[in-house]
Amino acid sequence: MSPPEPAAAKAAHRAPPALRAPGEIRDDYGRARAAAIARFRAHPDPDALARALTAATDRALRELWRLHAPGCPASLVAVGGYGRREQFPHSDVDLMVLTTGALEPSTAARIETFIGACWDCGLPIGHSVRSIDECVAEALADVTVQTSLLELRWLAGSRRRCAEALARLRAVLDPAAFFSAKLVELRQRHAKYDDTPYSLEPNTKESPGGLRDLQVLVWIARAAGLGRRWRELAARGLITAREAAQLRRNERRLKRIRAALHTVAGRHEDRLVFDLQAQVARSLGMGGEDARRASEELMQRYYWAAKAVVQLNTIVLQNLRTAIFPQHDAQGEPIDALFRNVHGLLDAIDPSCFEREPSSILRAFRTMQAHPELGGIATPTLRALWNARTRIDTAFRSDPANRALFLQILQAPRGITHELRRMNQWSILGHYLPPFRRIVGRMQHDLFHVYTVDQHILMVVRNLRRFTMP
């Protein structure tokens, strides 16, 4: 056993590293960032890239704070995407300087010098300077600010002030109001992107099925104290272990595509623009030398991931709503022998009916058509439908009763396109019509086809239906 270290040696180990000149900090940050991007190009691991970029940014900011704001009574904290350590090659670096109140002129000067030094070092910062009272007031007035502050992470300065800010923000956070506000935001954002993840140039962050949809789930769960990671939601029974694995896998796929898009574009670009698709695909090892094939392969993988995210987003949002707004009447109102209306959602009285009687799968969508008061399908029923989709085989398709049910859906006076889209979203339509399954998520690499082939066909069905209306 080695002898214990002298107290002076222990103190030396705890001492911060010597201050470096701004030029050295800038060069070190640039090298670390370039090395992280080079490793990603060789082995496209988005999580390793985010960790490396965050570590390099943290190190540079802490050194600059020590250099330009020594003894400053304020705290330097990370917020937003940087706060949750989710850095991409050209992400903004969201910072907040947390103050005690009105700034002394000397303190304001040091903070101003620090901000200028950040830009000189090549850090693309977005910053605010607020007291704790101002943070609380802003959070109460604006859910976007409240969301950003959920990610608050200490970087430098007073840890006590940072902890106090977090405690104050948690005290004023209303999970029910937060859920409702984020749901409105989500719907408005989806409407802005035409309520489809299948556009020609989807936004990997903001479009339906993009990374923002996953972030909304985590923010709501975190605000309600239900967890901040998929495995924590699974442990609480809000999602299954299988769904947690699907969320992780598709989140990773979307992050990989977004990170590759940043590296190829050489700027902050979240939209998979037509002119960059083939380059992004090649950077991820897809398609070989054929640019058209590479682009189509990339986009089909993206659409598969976005479709899965939309499916899972629907399920998890319903479960979070139930956890945040407990509903005592779970019996609902019977519709027929198979289904009931539970709080405006179609619910199977016995979800095993889809396995036991596979024709119930088509009957569920026909029931949705016949009951416009239903706003969706309950989570247990959605899960059972999705798991039973493989029961749709040759015998199922040949059964005259099932053919008649499908024709009833096509001949209904309302809701034809809506239910076909719902069937497509939950992978039922592709199992019932095998040729249709092969075109799901298939993009044609030209500027004339704005949506995937399956979405184009469903729009044709919609337009044909409109020709029958006066």
Short mmCIF file of C-alpha atoms in Angstrom, two decimals:
data_model
loop_
_atom_site.label_atom_id
_atom_site.label_comp_id
_atom_site.label_asym_id
_atom_site.label_seq_id
_atom_site.Cartn_x
_atom_site.Cartn_y
_atom_site.Cartn_z
CA MET A 1 0.00 0.00 0.00
CA SER A 2 1.38 3.36 -1.01
CA PRO A 3 1.74 6.04 1.72
CA PRO A 4 -1.02 8.66 1.93
CA GLU A 5 -0.55 11.81 -0.12
CA PRO A 6 0.44 14.96 1.76
CA ALA A 7 -2.31 17.57 2.16
CA ALA A 8 -0.45 19.97 -0.17
CA ALA A 9 -0.41 17.36 -2.96
CA LYS A 10 -4.15 16.70 -2.54
CA ALA A 11 -4.86 20.42 -2.72
CA ALA A 12 -2.78 20.66 -5.89
CA HIS A 13 -4.87 17.88 -7.48
CA ARG A 14 -8.06 19.79 -6.67
CA ALA A 15 -6.76 23.13 -7.96
CA PRO A 16 -8.13 24.30 -11.32
CA PRO A 17 -5.74 24.13 -14.28
CA ALA A 18 -3.64 27.15 -15.07
CA LEU A 19 -5.30 29.88 -17.09
CA ARG A 20 -4.58 29.84 -20.82
CA ALA A 21 -4.60 32.65 -23.33
CA PRO A 22 -7.80 33.12 -25.42
CA GLY A 23 -5.95 32.00 -28.55
CA GLU A 24 -4.98 28.69 -26.92
CA ILE A 25 -8.57 28.12 -25.77
CA ARG A 26 -9.85 28.86 -29.29
CA ASP A 27 -7.33 26.51 -30.92
CA ASP A 28 -8.05 23.72 -28.44
CA TYR A 29 -11.81 24.07 -29.00
CA GLY A 30 -11.35 24.03 -32.78
CA ARG A 31 -9.15 20.91 -32.67
CA ALA A 32 -11.51 19.04 -30.34
CA ARG A 33 -14.51 19.92 -32.50
CA ALA A 34 -12.77 18.91 -35.74
CA ALA A 35 -11.63 15.61 -34.19
CA ALA A 36 -15.18 14.81 -33.03
CA ILE A 37 -16.60 15.46 -36.50
CA ALA A 38 -13.83 13.39 -38.14
CA ARG A 39 -14.63 10.45 -35.82
CA PHE A 40 -18.31 10.76 -36.71
CA ARG A 41 -17.52 10.70 -40.44
CA ALA A 42 -15.54 7.50 -39.94
CA HIS A 43 -18.04 5.90 -37.53
CA PRO A 44 -21.40 7.78 -37.53
CA ASP A 45 -22.33 7.48 -33.85
CA PRO A 46 -24.48 10.55 -33.03
CA ASP A 47 -24.35 9.98 -29.26
CA ALA A 48 -20.55 9.88 -29.18
CA LEU A 49 -20.49 13.00 -31.36
CA ALA A 50 -22.85 14.88 -29.01
CA ARG A 51 -20.78 13.89 -25.96
CA ALA A 52 -17.53 15.02 -27.57
CA LEU A 53 -18.94 18.34 -28.83
CA THR A 54 -20.57 19.08 -25.47
CA ALA A 55 -17.36 18.28 -23.56
CA ALA A 56 -15.31 20.56 -25.85
CA THR A 57 -17.84 23.39 -25.50
CA ASP A 58 -18.06 22.99 -21.71
CA ARG A 59 -14.29 23.11 -21.39
CA ALA A 60 -13.94 26.24 -23.53
CA LEU A 61 -16.74 28.12 -21.76
CA ARG A 62 -15.46 27.31 -18.28
CA GLU A 63 -11.97 28.48 -19.18
CA LEU A 64 -13.30 31.70 -20.70
CA TRP A 65 -15.43 32.33 -17.62
CA ARG A 66 -12.45 31.86 -15.31
CA LEU A 67 -10.38 34.13 -17.52
CA HIS A 68 -12.83 36.98 -17.98
CA ALA A 69 -15.24 36.75 -15.02
CA PRO A 70 -13.19 35.64 -12.01
CA GLY A 71 -15.08 36.05 -8.74
CA CYS A 72 -18.22 37.10 -10.60
CA PRO A 73 -21.27 36.66 -8.31
CA ALA A 74 -23.35 35.35 -11.24
CA SER A 75 -23.69 31.75 -12.48
CA LEU A 76 -23.13 30.54 -16.02
CA VAL A 77 -25.68 27.88 -17.01
CA ALA A 78 -26.50 25.92 -20.15
CA VAL A 79 -30.12 25.80 -21.32
CA GLY A 80 -32.06 24.33 -24.26
CA GLY A 81 -30.43 21.67 -26.40
CA TYR A 82 -26.98 22.48 -25.06
CA GLY A 83 -28.34 22.11 -21.53
CA ARG A 84 -29.41 18.53 -22.26
CA ARG A 85 -26.00 17.85 -23.89
CA GLU A 86 -27.54 17.37 -27.34
CA GLN A 87 -24.97 19.07 -29.54
CA PHE A 88 -24.76 18.73 -33.31
CA PRO A 89 -21.88 20.05 -35.46
CA HIS A 90 -23.52 23.42 -36.07
CA SER A 91 -25.94 23.71 -33.15
CA ASP A 92 -26.35 26.98 -31.31
CA VAL A 93 -24.90 27.11 -27.81
CA ASP A 94 -27.70 28.36 -25.53
CA LEU A 95 -26.41 30.11 -22.40
CA MET A 96 -27.87 32.08 -19.55
CA VAL A 97 -26.01 34.22 -17.02
CA LEU A 98 -27.93 33.90 -13.76
CA THR A 99 -27.49 37.04 -11.66
CA THR A 100 -28.31 38.14 -8.11
CA GLY A 101 -30.42 41.03 -9.37
CA ALA A 102 -29.40 44.42 -10.71
CA LEU A 103 -25.85 44.22 -12.05
CA GLU A 104 -22.99 46.32 -10.75
CA PRO A 105 -21.23 48.14 -13.63
CA SER A 106 -18.04 46.12 -13.03
CA THR A 107 -19.97 42.82 -13.14
CA ALA A 108 -21.82 43.86 -16.30
CA ALA A 109 -18.49 44.76 -17.93
CA ARG A 110 -16.99 41.35 -17.08
CA ILE A 111 -20.01 39.53 -18.47
CA GLU A 112 -19.87 41.61 -21.65
CA THR A 113 -16.17 40.81 -22.06
CA PHE A 114 -16.91 37.10 -21.56
CA ILE A 115 -19.66 37.14 -24.24
CA GLY A 116 -17.32 38.83 -26.71
CA ALA A 117 -14.59 36.27 -25.97
CA CYS A 118 -17.05 33.43 -26.71
CA TRP A 119 -17.69 34.81 -30.20
CA ASP A 120 -13.96 35.37 -30.73
CA CYS A 121 -13.41 31.67 -29.96
CA GLY A 122 -15.93 30.59 -32.58
CA LEU A 123 -18.69 29.57 -30.11
CA PRO A 124 -22.10 30.27 -31.75
CA ILE A 125 -23.77 31.34 -28.54
CA GLY A 126 -27.27 32.61 -27.89
CA HIS A 127 -27.40 34.18 -24.46
CA SER A 128 -29.58 35.94 -21.92
CA VAL A 129 -28.79 37.63 -18.60
CA ARG A 130 -31.52 37.17 -15.95
CA SER A 131 -32.07 37.12 -12.21
CA ILE A 132 -33.93 34.18 -10.64
CA ASP A 133 -37.04 36.34 -10.23
CA GLU A 134 -36.87 37.28 -13.91
CA CYS A 135 -36.49 33.60 -14.87
CA VAL A 136 -39.60 32.68 -12.90
CA ALA A 137 -41.60 35.58 -14.39
CA GLU A 138 -40.51 34.72 -17.94
CA ALA A 139 -41.28 31.03 -17.41
CA LEU A 140 -44.80 31.83 -16.17
CA ALA A 141 -45.42 34.08 -19.17
CA ASP A 142 -43.94 31.93 -21.95
CA VAL A 143 -44.01 28.12 -22.15
CA THR A 144 -41.05 28.22 -24.59
CA VAL A 145 -38.88 29.85 -21.92
CA GLN A 146 -40.22 27.39 -19.35
CA THR A 147 -39.25 24.50 -21.63
CA SER A 148 -35.74 25.87 -22.19
CA LEU A 149 -35.21 26.30 -18.45
CA LEU A 150 -36.22 22.66 -17.85
CA GLU A 151 -32.82 21.80 -19.36
CA LEU A 152 -30.89 24.18 -17.06
CA ARG A 153 -27.38 22.82 -16.30
CA TRP A 154 -24.65 24.44 -14.22
CA LEU A 155 -21.39 25.36 -15.99
CA ALA A 156 -19.50 27.86 -13.81
CA GLY A 157 -19.93 30.34 -10.98
CA SER A 158 -22.26 29.85 -8.01
CA ARG A 159 -23.71 26.34 -7.81
CA ARG A 160 -26.01 27.45 -5.00
CA ARG A 161 -27.66 30.07 -7.22
CA CYS A 162 -28.19 27.46 -9.95
CA ALA A 163 -29.80 25.04 -7.46
CA GLU A 164 -32.02 27.83 -6.12
CA ALA A 165 -33.19 28.69 -9.65
CA LEU A 166 -34.08 25.06 -10.36
CA ALA A 167 -36.03 24.79 -7.09
CA ARG A 168 -37.96 28.00 -7.79
CA LEU A 169 -38.80 26.90 -11.32
CA ARG A 170 -40.01 23.48 -10.18
CA ALA A 171 -42.22 25.14 -7.55
CA VAL A 172 -44.13 27.19 -10.16
CA LEU A 173 -44.34 24.47 -12.81
CA ASP A 174 -47.90 23.20 -13.37
CA PRO A 175 -47.66 19.81 -15.18
CA ALA A 176 -51.27 19.95 -16.42
CA ALA A 177 -50.91 23.46 -17.88
CA PHE A 178 -47.52 22.54 -19.34
CA PHE A 179 -48.98 19.43 -21.03
CA SER A 180 -51.83 21.43 -22.56
CA ALA A 181 -49.49 24.18 -23.81
CA LYS A 182 -47.02 21.73 -25.36
CA LEU A 183 -49.87 19.86 -27.06
CA VAL A 184 -51.08 23.12 -28.66
CA GLU A 185 -47.48 23.86 -29.75
CA LEU A 186 -47.14 20.38 -31.26
CA ARG A 187 -50.36 20.70 -33.25
CA GLN A 188 -49.42 24.15 -34.54
CA ARG A 189 -45.98 22.92 -35.56
CA HIS A 190 -47.44 19.89 -37.34
CA ALA A 191 -49.89 22.14 -39.21
CA LYS A 192 -46.98 24.35 -40.30
CA TYR A 193 -45.41 21.28 -41.93
CA ASP A 194 -48.68 20.12 -43.57
CA ASP A 195 -49.32 17.46 -40.87
CA THR A 196 -47.13 14.96 -42.70
CA PRO A 197 -43.67 13.51 -42.18
CA TYR A 198 -43.57 12.53 -45.87
CA SER A 199 -42.73 15.80 -47.63
CA LEU A 200 -39.97 16.00 -50.25
CA GLU A 201 -37.65 18.02 -47.99
CA PRO A 202 -38.61 17.16 -44.38
CA ASN A 203 -37.18 19.03 -41.42
CA THR A 204 -35.36 16.44 -39.33
CA LYS A 205 -36.03 18.46 -36.18
CA GLU A 206 -39.43 20.14 -36.58
CA SER A 207 -41.51 18.07 -39.06
CA PRO A 208 -44.05 15.52 -37.74
CA GLY A 209 -42.04 12.45 -36.77
CA GLY A 210 -38.88 14.52 -36.27
CA LEU A 211 -36.69 14.89 -33.20
CA ARG A 212 -38.88 17.63 -31.70
CA ASP A 213 -41.76 15.16 -31.30
CA LEU A 214 -39.53 12.98 -29.12
CA GLN A 215 -38.29 15.96 -27.14
CA VAL A 216 -41.88 17.00 -26.38
CA LEU A 217 -42.53 13.62 -24.77
CA VAL A 218 -39.45 13.92 -22.56
CA TRP A 219 -40.27 17.52 -21.57
CA ILE A 220 -43.82 16.61 -20.52
CA ALA A 221 -42.64 13.55 -18.59
CA ARG A 222 -39.90 15.57 -16.91
CA ALA A 223 -42.28 18.41 -15.96
CA ALA A 224 -44.66 15.88 -14.38
CA GLY A 225 -41.86 14.08 -12.53
CA LEU A 226 -42.43 10.89 -14.52
CA GLY A 227 -38.87 10.46 -15.81
CA ARG A 228 -36.45 11.94 -18.29
CA ARG A 229 -35.30 8.84 -20.19
CA TRP A 230 -37.16 6.17 -22.14
CA ARG A 231 -36.16 3.45 -19.67
CA GLU A 232 -37.61 5.51 -16.80
CA LEU A 233 -40.93 5.83 -18.64
CA ALA A 234 -40.86 2.07 -19.21
CA ALA A 235 -40.17 1.44 -15.51
CA ARG A 236 -43.30 3.47 -14.67
CA GLY A 237 -45.42 1.51 -17.13
CA LEU A 238 -45.98 4.46 -19.47
CA ILE A 239 -44.41 2.52 -22.34
CA THR A 240 -43.39 -1.10 -22.83
CA ALA A 241 -39.78 -2.25 -22.94
CA ARG A 242 -40.26 -2.91 -26.67
CA GLU A 243 -41.55 0.62 -27.25
CA ALA A 244 -38.64 2.07 -25.26
CA ALA A 245 -36.23 0.18 -27.53
CA GLN A 246 -38.07 1.45 -30.64
CA LEU A 247 -37.92 5.03 -29.34
CA ARG A 248 -34.17 4.78 -28.70
CA ARG A 249 -33.51 3.17 -32.09
CA ASN A 250 -35.49 5.70 -34.13
CA GLU A 251 -34.21 8.66 -32.12
CA ARG A 252 -30.67 7.50 -32.86
CA ARG A 253 -31.47 7.12 -36.57
CA LEU A 254 -32.88 10.64 -36.77
CA LYS A 255 -29.92 12.08 -34.86
CA ARG A 256 -27.49 10.32 -37.19
CA ILE A 257 -29.20 11.80 -40.24
CA ARG A 258 -29.34 15.29 -38.71
CA ALA A 259 -25.67 15.18 -37.69
CA ALA A 260 -24.66 14.00 -41.17
CA LEU A 261 -26.74 16.80 -42.69
CA HIS A 262 -24.85 19.38 -40.59
CA THR A 263 -21.46 17.98 -41.59
CA VAL A 264 -22.33 17.81 -45.30
CA ALA A 265 -23.92 21.27 -45.41
CA GLY A 266 -21.16 22.85 -43.32
CA ARG A 267 -23.77 24.98 -41.54
CA HIS A 268 -26.84 24.74 -39.30
CA GLU A 269 -29.21 22.98 -41.71
CA ASP A 270 -32.02 20.79 -40.37
CA ARG A 271 -33.98 20.39 -43.61
CA LEU A 272 -33.13 17.43 -45.82
CA VAL A 273 -33.08 19.63 -48.90
CA PHE A 274 -33.22 17.89 -52.25
CA ASP A 275 -29.72 18.97 -53.32
CA LEU A 276 -28.07 17.50 -50.20
CA GLN A 277 -29.89 14.18 -49.93
CA ALA A 278 -27.49 12.15 -52.06
CA GLN A 279 -24.44 13.61 -50.27
CA VAL A 280 -25.91 12.84 -46.85
CA ALA A 281 -26.75 9.32 -48.00
CA ARG A 282 -23.19 8.72 -49.25
CA SER A 283 -21.73 10.07 -45.99
CA LEU A 284 -23.76 7.37 -44.20
CA GLY A 285 -22.63 4.63 -46.60
CA MET A 286 -25.84 4.29 -48.62
CA GLY A 287 -26.45 3.75 -52.31
CA GLY A 288 -22.92 3.43 -53.66
CA GLU A 289 -22.15 5.66 -56.64
CA ASP A 290 -25.73 5.99 -57.86
CA ALA A 291 -26.92 9.37 -56.49
CA ARG A 292 -30.59 8.66 -57.21
CA ARG A 293 -30.49 5.31 -55.46
CA ALA A 294 -28.57 6.77 -52.49
CA SER A 295 -31.12 9.56 -52.06
CA GLU A 296 -34.09 7.21 -52.29
CA GLU A 297 -32.56 4.78 -49.78
CA LEU A 298 -31.84 7.58 -47.30
CA MET A 299 -35.31 9.05 -47.60
CA GLN A 300 -37.05 5.70 -47.20
CA ARG A 301 -35.09 5.06 -44.00
CA TYR A 302 -35.94 8.54 -42.77
CA TYR A 303 -39.66 8.06 -43.50
CA TRP A 304 -39.71 4.69 -41.75
CA ALA A 305 -38.19 6.30 -38.67
CA ALA A 306 -40.56 9.30 -38.83
CA LYS A 307 -43.56 6.99 -39.21
CA ALA A 308 -42.50 5.01 -36.14
CA VAL A 309 -42.03 8.22 -34.16
CA VAL A 310 -45.53 9.42 -35.08
CA GLN A 311 -46.96 6.05 -33.97
CA LEU A 312 -45.08 6.08 -30.65
CA ASN A 313 -45.79 9.77 -30.08
CA THR A 314 -49.52 9.03 -30.26
CA ILE A 315 -49.25 6.20 -27.71
CA VAL A 316 -46.97 7.98 -25.23
CA LEU A 317 -48.95 11.25 -25.33
CA GLN A 318 -52.14 9.34 -24.48
CA ASN A 319 -50.42 7.61 -21.55
CA LEU A 320 -48.91 10.87 -20.28
CA ARG A 321 -52.34 12.52 -20.50
CA THR A 322 -53.85 9.71 -18.42
CA ALA A 323 -51.06 10.01 -15.83
CA ILE A 324 -51.37 13.81 -15.57
CA PHE A 325 -55.19 13.99 -15.84
CA PRO A 326 -56.48 10.88 -13.99
CA GLN A 327 -59.79 9.73 -15.43
CA HIS A 328 -62.00 7.72 -13.13
CA ASP A 329 -64.64 6.53 -15.59
CA ALA A 330 -62.73 3.88 -17.54
CA GLN A 331 -65.83 1.82 -18.47
CA GLY A 332 -66.97 4.14 -21.23
CA GLU A 333 -70.07 3.79 -23.35
CA PRO A 334 -70.57 0.56 -25.35
CA ILE A 335 -70.72 0.92 -29.15
CA ASP A 336 -71.25 -2.76 -30.00
CA ALA A 337 -70.13 -6.16 -28.75
CA LEU A 338 -66.46 -5.41 -29.57
CA PHE A 339 -65.88 -1.71 -28.93
CA ARG A 340 -66.76 1.15 -26.60
CA ASN A 341 -66.22 4.89 -26.44
CA VAL A 342 -63.88 5.80 -23.58
CA HIS A 343 -63.41 9.58 -23.28
CA GLY A 344 -63.80 10.06 -27.03
CA LEU A 345 -61.46 7.20 -28.00
CA LEU A 346 -62.28 3.86 -29.58
CA ASP A 347 -61.42 1.14 -27.07
CA ALA A 348 -61.63 -2.62 -27.59
CA ILE A 349 -63.58 -4.20 -24.73
CA ASP A 350 -61.18 -7.14 -24.98
CA PRO A 351 -57.95 -6.21 -26.88
CA SER A 352 -57.24 -9.90 -27.51
CA CYS A 353 -60.16 -9.89 -29.98
CA PHE A 354 -57.75 -8.95 -32.79
CA GLU A 355 -55.74 -12.14 -32.25
CA ARG A 356 -58.79 -14.28 -31.62
CA GLU A 357 -60.91 -12.84 -34.47
CA PRO A 358 -58.57 -11.06 -36.95
CA SER A 359 -61.54 -9.60 -38.87
CA SER A 360 -61.93 -7.28 -35.85
CA ILE A 361 -58.90 -5.39 -37.20
CA LEU A 362 -60.84 -4.05 -40.20
CA ARG A 363 -63.97 -3.68 -38.08
CA ALA A 364 -62.12 -1.23 -35.81
CA PHE A 365 -61.50 1.17 -38.70
CA ARG A 366 -65.04 0.75 -40.02
CA THR A 367 -66.32 1.63 -36.53
CA MET A 368 -64.16 4.77 -36.50
CA GLN A 369 -65.80 5.82 -39.78
CA ALA A 370 -69.30 5.25 -38.47
CA HIS A 371 -68.75 7.23 -35.26
CA PRO A 372 -67.43 10.75 -36.02
CA GLU A 373 -67.57 11.58 -32.31
CA LEU A 374 -64.49 9.38 -31.82
CA GLY A 375 -61.28 11.43 -31.92
CA GLY A 376 -58.82 8.53 -32.00
CA ILE A 377 -58.01 5.04 -30.77
CA ALA A 378 -57.05 4.23 -27.17
CA THR A 379 -53.48 3.12 -26.47
CA PRO A 380 -54.24 -0.55 -25.48
CA THR A 381 -56.28 -0.93 -28.67
CA LEU A 382 -53.56 0.66 -30.84
CA ARG A 383 -50.95 -1.68 -29.36
CA ALA A 384 -53.18 -4.71 -29.90
CA LEU A 385 -53.94 -3.65 -33.50
CA TRP A 386 -50.27 -3.17 -34.31
CA ASN A 387 -49.23 -6.47 -32.73
CA ALA A 388 -52.00 -8.35 -34.57
CA ARG A 389 -51.12 -6.95 -38.01
CA THR A 390 -49.27 -10.17 -38.95
CA ARG A 391 -52.57 -12.07 -38.66
CA ILE A 392 -53.48 -10.45 -41.98
CA ASP A 393 -52.30 -13.21 -44.33
CA THR A 394 -53.46 -14.85 -47.56
CA ALA A 395 -56.36 -16.62 -45.81
CA PHE A 396 -57.46 -13.31 -44.24
CA ARG A 397 -57.40 -11.54 -47.61
CA SER A 398 -59.34 -14.35 -49.29
CA ASP A 399 -62.10 -14.40 -46.68
CA PRO A 400 -65.30 -12.95 -48.28
CA ALA A 401 -66.29 -11.37 -44.95
CA ASN A 402 -63.02 -9.42 -44.77
CA ARG A 403 -63.31 -8.36 -48.41
CA ALA A 404 -66.82 -7.09 -47.70
CA LEU A 405 -65.54 -5.15 -44.67
CA PHE A 406 -62.80 -3.49 -46.71
CA LEU A 407 -65.32 -2.56 -49.43
CA GLN A 408 -67.55 -1.04 -46.74
CA ILE A 409 -64.64 1.21 -45.74
CA LEU A 410 -64.18 2.27 -49.39
CA GLN A 411 -67.92 2.82 -49.90
CA ALA A 412 -68.61 4.72 -46.68
CA PRO A 413 -70.19 8.18 -47.06
CA ARG A 414 -67.42 9.81 -45.00
CA GLY A 415 -63.94 9.23 -43.59
CA ILE A 416 -62.55 7.10 -46.43
CA THR A 417 -59.19 8.83 -46.83
CA HIS A 418 -58.90 9.46 -43.11
CA GLU A 419 -59.24 5.78 -42.23
CA LEU A 420 -57.01 4.61 -45.10
CA ARG A 421 -54.34 6.97 -43.78
CA ARG A 422 -54.86 5.65 -40.27
CA MET A 423 -54.59 2.08 -41.55
CA ASN A 424 -51.39 3.02 -43.38
CA GLN A 425 -49.97 4.74 -40.30
CA TRP A 426 -50.42 1.58 -38.21
CA SER A 427 -49.12 -0.79 -40.96
CA ILE A 428 -52.51 -2.42 -41.54
CA LEU A 429 -53.08 -1.24 -45.12
CA GLY A 430 -49.75 -2.59 -46.33
CA HIS A 431 -50.49 -6.00 -44.82
CA TYR A 432 -53.94 -6.13 -46.41
CA LEU A 433 -52.64 -4.91 -49.82
CA PRO A 434 -49.11 -6.40 -50.19
CA PRO A 435 -48.18 -4.31 -53.29
CA PHE A 436 -49.00 -1.17 -51.30
CA ARG A 437 -46.58 -2.25 -48.59
CA ARG A 438 -43.67 -2.07 -51.04
CA ILE A 439 -44.27 1.62 -51.78
CA VAL A 440 -44.60 2.83 -48.18
CA GLY A 441 -41.96 5.50 -47.64
CA ARG A 442 -40.74 5.20 -51.25
CA MET A 443 -39.55 8.55 -52.60
CA GLN A 444 -38.94 9.32 -56.27
CA HIS A 445 -35.84 11.48 -56.58
CA ASP A 446 -37.21 14.39 -58.56
CA LEU A 447 -38.72 17.78 -57.77
CA PHE A 448 -42.15 16.91 -59.17
CA HIS A 449 -43.08 14.31 -56.54
CA VAL A 450 -43.64 16.23 -53.34
CA TYR A 451 -44.69 13.22 -51.21
CA THR A 452 -43.87 9.52 -51.00
CA VAL A 453 -45.58 7.14 -53.41
CA ASP A 454 -48.01 5.78 -50.78
CA GLN A 455 -49.05 9.31 -49.75
CA HIS A 456 -49.53 10.32 -53.39
CA ILE A 457 -51.88 7.38 -53.93
CA LEU A 458 -53.92 8.22 -50.84
CA MET A 459 -54.25 11.79 -52.13
CA VAL A 460 -55.50 10.42 -55.46
CA VAL A 461 -58.12 8.44 -53.53
CA ARG A 462 -59.09 11.64 -51.70
CA ASN A 463 -59.45 13.54 -54.96
CA LEU A 464 -61.51 10.75 -56.55
CA ARG A 465 -63.79 10.85 -53.53
CA ARG A 466 -64.20 14.60 -53.97
CA PHE A 467 -65.38 14.11 -57.56
CA THR A 468 -68.42 12.25 -56.14
CA MET A 469 -69.43 15.22 -53.97
CA PRO A 470 -71.72 17.98 -55.29
#
